[in-house]
Amino acid sequence: SPFQKPKQKRHRCRNPNKLDINTLTGEERVPVVNKRNGKKMGGAMAPPMKDLPRWLEENPEFAVAPDWTDIVKQSGFVPESMFDRLLTGPVVREEGASRRGRRPKSEIAKAAAAAAAVASTSGINPLLM
């Protein structure tokens, strides 16, 4: 029978579009997204479907990835009271979380151009006129 095959050790998030709602076991790993920085967590780090309600309560900054929202809703593993923790679209990062790192090149170029313009207009030696 098909149930005798050994359990796969590799925990991957299945492609939600290929998942059949009627064959869910609760072991499916559900990718979650950190609402503070938009980082996605999947695979072995992702909580199994059957533990999702408890996991979401313990990790309030996370929500279910949008492509899994429908499956989680239909799965019956998550109570309707928690449907607000399911994302319907990409995470809009809170401003401030993404301020780390280097400025985009264009900003630096603009600043340099502005500085050059100021220097060229005000810094000309009047004796050379």
CSV table of C-alpha atoms in Angstrom, one decimal:
chain,number,residue,atom,x,y,z
A,1,SER,CA,0.0,0.0,0.0
A,2,PRO,CA,1.2,3.6,-0.6
A,3,PHE,CA,1.4,4.3,3.2
A,4,GLN,CA,4.3,2.0,3.7
A,5,LYS,CA,6.9,4.2,2.2
A,6,PRO,CA,9.5,5.7,4.6
A,7,LYS,CA,8.9,9.2,5.8
A,8,GLN,CA,10.9,11.8,3.9
A,9,LYS,CA,13.3,13.6,6.2
A,10,ARG,CA,13.6,16.7,4.1
A,11,HIS,CA,11.1,19.3,5.2
A,12,ARG,CA,10.2,21.5,2.2
A,13,CYS,CA,7.3,23.8,1.7
A,14,ARG,CA,5.2,22.2,-0.9
A,15,ASN,CA,4.0,24.2,-3.8
A,16,PRO,CA,0.6,25.4,-2.6
A,17,ASN,CA,-0.9,25.2,-6.1
A,18,LYS,CA,-0.2,21.5,-6.3
A,19,LEU,CA,-1.5,20.7,-2.9
A,20,ASP,CA,-4.8,18.9,-2.6
A,21,ILE,CA,-6.9,20.3,0.3
A,22,ASN,CA,-8.4,16.9,0.8
A,23,THR,CA,-5.1,15.1,1.4
A,24,LEU,CA,-3.6,17.5,4.0
A,25,THR,CA,-2.1,15.6,6.9
A,26,GLY,CA,-1.2,18.6,9.1
A,27,GLU,CA,2.5,17.9,8.6
A,28,GLU,CA,2.8,20.3,5.7
A,29,ARG,CA,5.2,23.1,6.5
A,30,VAL,CA,3.6,26.4,6.0
A,31,PRO,CA,5.9,29.3,5.0
A,32,VAL,CA,5.5,32.3,7.2
A,33,VAL,CA,6.6,35.9,6.8
A,34,ASN,CA,8.0,38.3,9.4
A,35,LYS,CA,5.7,41.3,9.2
A,36,ARG,CA,8.4,43.6,10.6
A,37,ASN,CA,11.1,43.1,7.9
A,38,GLY,CA,9.3,41.1,5.2
A,39,LYS,CA,11.7,38.1,5.6
A,40,LYS,CA,10.1,34.8,4.6
A,41,MET,CA,10.8,31.6,6.6
A,42,GLY,CA,10.1,28.3,5.0
A,43,GLY,CA,11.4,24.7,4.9
A,44,ALA,CA,12.6,23.1,8.1
A,45,MET,CA,12.1,26.4,10.0
A,46,ALA,CA,8.5,26.8,8.9
A,47,PRO,CA,5.8,25.5,11.4
A,48,PRO,CA,3.8,22.4,10.4
A,49,MET,CA,0.1,23.2,9.5
A,50,LYS,CA,-1.2,21.4,12.6
A,51,ASP,CA,0.9,23.5,14.9
A,52,LEU,CA,0.2,26.8,13.1
A,53,PRO,CA,-2.4,28.3,15.5
A,54,ARG,CA,-0.1,27.8,18.5
A,55,TRP,CA,3.0,28.8,16.6
A,56,LEU,CA,1.4,32.0,15.4
A,57,GLU,CA,0.3,32.9,19.0
A,58,GLU,CA,3.9,32.4,20.2
A,59,ASN,CA,5.3,34.3,17.2
A,60,PRO,CA,3.1,37.4,16.9
A,61,GLU,CA,5.4,39.1,14.4
A,62,PHE,CA,4.8,36.4,11.8
A,63,ALA,CA,2.0,35.8,9.5
A,64,VAL,CA,1.2,33.1,6.9
A,65,ALA,CA,2.7,33.7,3.4
A,66,PRO,CA,0.0,35.0,1.0
A,67,ASP,CA,0.2,32.0,-1.4
A,68,TRP,CA,-0.7,29.7,1.4
A,69,THR,CA,-3.6,31.8,2.8
A,70,ASP,CA,-6.4,29.9,1.0
A,71,ILE,CA,-5.0,26.5,1.8
A,72,VAL,CA,-4.7,27.4,5.5
A,73,LYS,CA,-8.2,28.8,5.5
A,74,GLN,CA,-9.7,25.7,3.9
A,75,SER,CA,-7.6,23.2,5.9
A,76,GLY,CA,-9.5,23.5,9.1
A,77,PHE,CA,-6.3,23.6,11.2
A,78,VAL,CA,-6.5,27.3,11.9
A,79,PRO,CA,-9.6,28.8,13.6
A,80,GLU,CA,-11.4,31.6,11.9
A,81,SER,CA,-10.5,33.9,14.7
A,82,MET,CA,-6.9,33.7,13.5
A,83,PHE,CA,-7.6,34.5,9.8
A,84,ASP,CA,-6.3,38.0,10.4
A,85,ARG,CA,-2.8,36.4,10.7
A,86,LEU,CA,-3.0,35.2,7.1
A,87,LEU,CA,-1.5,37.6,4.6
A,88,THR,CA,-3.4,38.3,1.4
A,89,GLY,CA,-0.6,40.2,-0.3
A,90,PRO,CA,3.1,40.9,0.0
A,91,VAL,CA,4.4,42.4,3.2
A,92,VAL,CA,4.7,46.2,3.1
A,93,ARG,CA,7.7,46.7,5.3
A,94,GLU,CA,7.5,49.3,8.0
A,95,GLU,CA,9.6,52.2,7.2
A,96,GLY,CA,12.8,52.1,9.2
A,97,ALA,CA,13.4,48.4,8.9
A,98,SER,CA,14.9,48.8,5.5
A,99,ARG,CA,17.0,51.9,6.2
A,100,ARG,CA,20.0,49.7,6.8
A,101,GLY,CA,22.7,49.4,4.2
A,102,ARG,CA,24.1,51.7,1.6
A,103,ARG,CA,22.1,54.4,-0.1
A,104,PRO,CA,21.1,53.7,-3.7
A,105,LYS,CA,23.7,54.9,-6.2
A,106,SER,CA,21.4,57.4,-7.8
A,107,GLU,CA,21.0,59.3,-4.5
A,108,ILE,CA,24.8,59.5,-4.1
A,109,ALA,CA,25.2,60.6,-7.7
A,110,LYS,CA,22.5,63.3,-7.2
A,111,ALA,CA,24.3,64.6,-4.1
A,112,ALA,CA,27.6,64.7,-5.9
A,113,ALA,CA,26.1,66.5,-8.9
A,114,ALA,CA,24.4,69.0,-6.6
A,115,ALA,CA,27.7,69.6,-4.8
A,116,ALA,CA,29.5,70.0,-8.1
A,117,ALA,CA,26.9,72.5,-9.3
A,118,VAL,CA,27.2,74.6,-6.1
A,119,ALA,CA,31.0,74.5,-6.4
A,120,SER,CA,31.0,75.6,-10.0
A,121,THR,CA,28.7,78.5,-9.5
A,122,SER,CA,30.0,79.9,-6.3
A,123,GLY,CA,33.6,78.7,-6.3
A,124,ILE,CA,34.8,80.4,-9.4
A,125,ASN,CA,37.7,82.8,-8.8
A,126,PRO,CA,36.5,86.2,-9.9
A,127,LEU,CA,40.0,87.1,-11.1
A,128,LEU,CA,39.7,84.5,-13.8
A,129,MET,CA,36.6,86.1,-15.2
